[in-house]
């Protein structure tokens, strides 16, 4: 957080089938695996292009309104349409803000459109954690980090501290 590339608006990819884009995605996959995250946007590896990767592991489908496991997906030039703007608040973290977390309201249901690495456009509807991770990653393409979406900054902090039992509960 604080690096200029994370604050700028990323540029659309002109040719999603360009081998340079496949190389970028391979780099992003390495970074995602090393960090143990579920999603990553190109600006997080300092490339200001509209490319996102994510997946939804089975373990995450139950804690945010249900939904289905989603295999690793590459979104080139994604666009989001909000289908249900009812905000749902859950804890988010981000590889660009290591060791921190906070509660972030997100639209509960969206439709997103993107192009794959094969150049083919596709669209999906998403709810729950699936909708959340897509909104989080696509925000990166417009220079928005999750704390900028938070409405209650008292829930923002270091994961180690947030996990400590509250003294009020003791
Ligand atoms: Ni992030």
XYZ file of C-alpha atoms and ligand atoms in Angstrom:
171
model
C 0.000 0.000 0.000
C 1.342 3.405 -0.934
C 3.078 2.349 -4.157
C 1.881 4.656 -6.975
C 0.938 1.720 -9.264
C -1.670 0.619 -6.685
C -3.337 4.050 -6.858
C -3.585 4.432 -10.612
C -6.249 3.258 -13.052
C -4.963 0.211 -14.925
C -5.042 0.175 -18.716
C -7.191 -2.263 -20.759
C -5.342 -5.113 -22.473
C -5.489 -4.736 -26.255
C -4.726 -8.382 -27.118
C -5.564 -10.920 -24.381
C -3.931 -13.699 -26.464
C -0.550 -11.909 -26.527
C 2.058 -14.285 -25.004
C 3.178 -11.358 -22.823
C -0.184 -11.547 -21.064
C 0.178 -15.309 -20.529
C 3.620 -14.621 -19.034
C 2.175 -11.949 -16.765
C -0.521 -14.379 -15.571
C 2.125 -17.064 -14.907
C 4.047 -14.517 -12.783
C 0.873 -13.612 -10.933
C 0.144 -17.297 -10.248
C 3.609 -17.740 -8.735
C 3.056 -14.711 -6.512
C -0.404 -15.900 -5.468
C 0.894 -19.367 -4.607
C 3.867 -18.007 -2.655
C 1.605 -15.705 -0.678
C -1.166 -18.235 -0.196
C -3.905 -15.852 -1.315
C -7.100 -16.394 -3.316
C -6.797 -13.488 -5.736
C -4.366 -11.065 -7.276
C -4.548 -8.116 -9.666
C -1.758 -7.146 -12.079
C -1.079 -3.770 -10.373
C -0.056 -5.775 -7.275
C 2.908 -7.088 -9.252
C 3.466 -3.517 -10.486
C 1.965 -4.042 -13.948
C -0.759 -1.443 -14.625
C -2.942 -3.662 -16.850
C -6.550 -4.791 -16.351
C -5.818 -8.424 -15.473
C -7.068 -10.319 -12.423
C -6.710 -13.917 -11.239
C -8.698 -15.569 -8.466
C -10.266 -18.770 -7.281
C -12.818 -19.702 -4.650
C -11.752 -22.662 -2.521
C -14.509 -24.874 -1.122
C -13.579 -23.766 2.401
C -14.570 -20.170 1.590
C -17.981 -20.822 0.050
C -19.803 -21.156 3.357
C -18.598 -18.108 5.262
C -20.069 -15.451 2.987
C -23.535 -16.367 1.907
C -22.802 -19.700 0.290
C -22.013 -20.192 -3.357
C -19.913 -22.624 -5.291
C -16.267 -23.478 -5.466
C -14.723 -21.679 -8.449
C -11.585 -22.961 -10.178
C -8.733 -20.610 -10.964
C -10.049 -17.951 -13.301
C -8.261 -15.286 -15.347
C -10.189 -12.087 -16.012
C -8.862 -9.766 -18.699
C -10.594 -6.372 -18.933
C -13.299 -7.345 -16.414
C -16.479 -5.334 -15.886
C -18.841 -5.650 -12.960
C -22.586 -5.071 -12.951
C -24.168 -4.970 -9.509
C -27.297 -7.135 -9.360
C -28.012 -6.656 -5.664
C -26.321 -3.739 -3.946
C -27.395 -4.852 -0.471
C -24.118 -4.526 1.409
C -22.709 -7.614 3.108
C -19.833 -7.009 5.502
C -17.054 -9.563 5.976
C -13.375 -9.521 6.919
C -10.992 -8.992 4.003
C -7.251 -9.039 3.695
C -4.954 -8.145 0.803
C -1.463 -9.204 -0.241
C -0.626 -5.495 -0.686
C -1.381 -4.831 3.009
C 0.460 -7.721 4.654
C -0.705 -8.893 8.084
C -3.743 -6.598 8.133
C -7.475 -7.168 7.867
C -10.738 -5.292 8.178
C -14.481 -5.616 7.645
C -15.569 -4.420 4.203
C -19.103 -3.996 2.862
C -19.591 -5.401 -0.652
C -22.547 -5.815 -3.003
C -24.113 -9.208 -2.336
C -24.714 -10.215 -5.939
C -22.971 -9.210 -9.182
C -22.605 -10.190 -12.807
C -19.153 -9.873 -14.300
C -17.903 -9.965 -17.861
C -14.345 -10.482 -18.965
C -12.170 -11.967 -21.685
C -10.089 -15.091 -21.102
C -6.500 -15.719 -22.205
C -8.017 -17.470 -25.247
C -9.568 -14.159 -26.297
C -13.093 -15.446 -25.669
C -15.502 -13.220 -23.731
C -17.514 -14.819 -20.930
C -19.816 -13.731 -18.137
C -20.848 -15.155 -14.774
C -23.125 -14.304 -11.906
C -21.636 -14.403 -8.454
C -22.772 -14.142 -4.845
C -21.129 -14.597 -1.470
C -17.366 -14.933 -1.318
C -17.170 -15.295 -5.103
C -18.773 -11.864 -5.562
C -16.532 -10.441 -2.834
C -13.209 -11.617 -4.265
C -14.112 -10.383 -7.765
C -15.097 -6.954 -6.391
C -11.901 -6.785 -4.306
C -9.618 -7.704 -7.222
C -11.375 -5.491 -9.769
C -11.117 -2.568 -7.319
C -7.329 -2.896 -7.647
C -7.687 -2.033 -11.346
C -9.141 1.337 -10.383
C -6.652 2.159 -7.655
C -8.985 1.199 -4.808
C -7.723 -0.802 -1.826
C -10.161 -2.376 0.625
C -9.601 0.137 3.483
C -11.002 2.781 1.086
C -14.282 0.785 1.073
C -14.507 0.350 4.823
C -17.233 2.160 6.734
C -16.006 1.209 10.222
C -12.243 1.684 10.567
C -12.379 0.398 14.128
C -12.439 -3.101 12.588
C -9.188 -2.419 10.676
C -5.950 -3.661 12.159
C -3.157 -6.174 12.399
C -4.384 -9.747 12.081
C -2.402 -10.790 15.173
C -4.113 -8.100 17.246
C -7.599 -8.722 15.840
C -7.264 -12.422 16.715
C -6.485 -11.688 20.360
C -9.468 -12.190 22.599
C -11.033 -8.892 23.487
C -10.295 -7.779 27.042
C -13.945 -6.778 27.277
C -14.888 -10.420 26.826
C -12.468 -11.595 29.502
Ni -6.007 -7.088 -2.703
